XYZ file of C-alpha atoms in Angstrom:
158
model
C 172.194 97.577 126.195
C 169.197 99.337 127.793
C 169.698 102.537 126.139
C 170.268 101.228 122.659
C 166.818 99.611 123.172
C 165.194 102.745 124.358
C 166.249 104.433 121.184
C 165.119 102.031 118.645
C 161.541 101.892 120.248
C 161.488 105.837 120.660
C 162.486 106.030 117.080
C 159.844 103.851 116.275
C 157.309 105.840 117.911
C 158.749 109.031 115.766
C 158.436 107.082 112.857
C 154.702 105.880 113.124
C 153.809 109.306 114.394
C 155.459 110.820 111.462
C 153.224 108.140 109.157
C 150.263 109.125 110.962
C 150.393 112.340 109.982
C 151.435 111.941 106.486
C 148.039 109.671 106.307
C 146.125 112.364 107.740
C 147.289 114.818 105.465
C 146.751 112.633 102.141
C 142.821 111.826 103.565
C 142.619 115.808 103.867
C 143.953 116.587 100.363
C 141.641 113.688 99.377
C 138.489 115.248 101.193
C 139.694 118.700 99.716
C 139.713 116.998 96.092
C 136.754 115.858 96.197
C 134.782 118.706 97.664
C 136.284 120.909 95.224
C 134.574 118.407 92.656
C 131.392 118.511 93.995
C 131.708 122.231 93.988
C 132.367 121.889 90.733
C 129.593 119.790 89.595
C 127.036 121.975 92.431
C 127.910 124.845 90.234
C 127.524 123.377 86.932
C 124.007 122.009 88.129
C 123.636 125.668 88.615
C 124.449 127.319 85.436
C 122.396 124.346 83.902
C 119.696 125.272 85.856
C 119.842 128.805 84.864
C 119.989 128.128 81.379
C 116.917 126.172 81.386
C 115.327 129.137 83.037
C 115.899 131.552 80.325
C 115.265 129.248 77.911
C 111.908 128.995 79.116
C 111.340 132.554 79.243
C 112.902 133.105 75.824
C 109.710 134.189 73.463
C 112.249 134.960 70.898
C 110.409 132.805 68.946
C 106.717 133.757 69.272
C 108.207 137.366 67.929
C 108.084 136.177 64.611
C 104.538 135.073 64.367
C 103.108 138.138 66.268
C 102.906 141.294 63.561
C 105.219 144.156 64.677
C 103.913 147.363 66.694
C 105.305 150.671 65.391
C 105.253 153.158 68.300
C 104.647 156.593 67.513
C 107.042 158.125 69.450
C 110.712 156.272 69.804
C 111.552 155.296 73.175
C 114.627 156.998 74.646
C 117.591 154.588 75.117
C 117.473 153.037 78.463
C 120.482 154.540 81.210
C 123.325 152.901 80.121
C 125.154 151.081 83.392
C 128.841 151.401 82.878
C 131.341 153.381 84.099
C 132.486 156.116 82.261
C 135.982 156.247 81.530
C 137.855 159.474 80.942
C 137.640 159.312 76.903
C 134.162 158.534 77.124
C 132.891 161.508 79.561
C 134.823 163.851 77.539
C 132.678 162.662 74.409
C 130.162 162.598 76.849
C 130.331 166.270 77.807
C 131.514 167.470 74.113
C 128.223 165.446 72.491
C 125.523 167.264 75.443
C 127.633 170.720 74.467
C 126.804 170.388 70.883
C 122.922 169.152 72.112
C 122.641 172.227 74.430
C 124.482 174.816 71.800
C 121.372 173.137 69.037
C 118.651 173.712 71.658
C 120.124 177.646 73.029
C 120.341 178.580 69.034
C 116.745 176.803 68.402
C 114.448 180.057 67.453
C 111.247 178.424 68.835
C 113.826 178.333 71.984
C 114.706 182.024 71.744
C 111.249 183.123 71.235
C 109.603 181.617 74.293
C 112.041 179.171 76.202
C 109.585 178.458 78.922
C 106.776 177.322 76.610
C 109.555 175.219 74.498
C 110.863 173.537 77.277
C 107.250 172.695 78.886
C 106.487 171.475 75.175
C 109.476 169.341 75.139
C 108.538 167.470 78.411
C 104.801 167.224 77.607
C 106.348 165.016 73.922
C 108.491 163.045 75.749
C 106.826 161.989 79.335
C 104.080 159.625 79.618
C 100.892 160.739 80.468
C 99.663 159.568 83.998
C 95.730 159.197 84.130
C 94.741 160.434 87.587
C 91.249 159.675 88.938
C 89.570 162.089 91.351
C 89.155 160.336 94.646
C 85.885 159.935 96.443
C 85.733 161.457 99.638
C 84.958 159.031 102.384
C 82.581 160.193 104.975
C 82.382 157.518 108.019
C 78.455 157.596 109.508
C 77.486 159.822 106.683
C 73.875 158.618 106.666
C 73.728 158.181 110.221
C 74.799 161.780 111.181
C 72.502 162.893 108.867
C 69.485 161.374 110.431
C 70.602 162.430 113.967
C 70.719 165.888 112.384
C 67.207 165.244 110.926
C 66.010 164.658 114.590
C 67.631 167.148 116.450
C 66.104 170.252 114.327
C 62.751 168.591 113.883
C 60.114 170.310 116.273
C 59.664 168.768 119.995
C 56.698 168.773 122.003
C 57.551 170.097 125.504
C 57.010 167.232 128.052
C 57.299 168.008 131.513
């Protein structure tokens, strides 16, 4: 009598724990749910955000009412920032062989290589203006009037 009593009430303290946590997990899967949506929606604010950006600094269209430039030398291509794969590098390597081969057989090259190569470089780098600077002298004036004074004739006072 007693015991089958204790059983039913320990059985339903097994039971409403077991609920308990089957709650708890569903209101985590549901806080999980919906932080993964606000993720979601943080990082389309994002991308929104970033498009805006670029569209403001898009002057795409102001190119075709300004008149085109024509520089006189062509710019080289800018350093290219992917990896190079084997099939590339060996294109790579066979293209800069053929380029090196040209320049070796170039008779302006065989003639005076130093001068051609210090030609090359003066063509293709930009020319940096440098000013001379101005030497700063601290108490210029000043020292020279304490100069002035000191070799200008004394009297002798005694």
């Amino acid at each position: 009598m007693g015991l089958s009593n204790l059983r039913s009430e320990a059985s339903k303290k097994t039971d409403c724990k077991f609920e308990k946590k089957l709650q708890f997990y569903a209101k985590v899967r549901e806080t999980v749910a919906s932080l993964n949506v606000k993720k979601a929606i943080g990082k389309d604010k994002i991308v929104r955000r970033r498009q805006k950006k670029l569209k403001a600094y898009d002057l795409s269209t102001l190119s075709e009412f300004l008149p085109e430039l024509k520089d006189p030398r062509p710019h080289p291509p800018p350093p290219s920032k992917f990896e190079l794969s084997c099939k590339s590098r060996q294109k790579l390597v066979l293209k800069e062989g053929k380029q090196l081969m040209a320049v070796l057989n170039h008779p302006v090259f065989q003639s005076d290589p130093l001068g051609a190569i210090h030609q090359h470089l003066q063509c293709t780098q930009l020319a940096i203006d440098k000013k001379p600077l101005k030497s700063r002298i601290r108490g210029g004036k000043k020292k020279k009037q304490k100069k002035l004074k000191s070799s200008a004739p004394r009297p002798m006072d005694m």
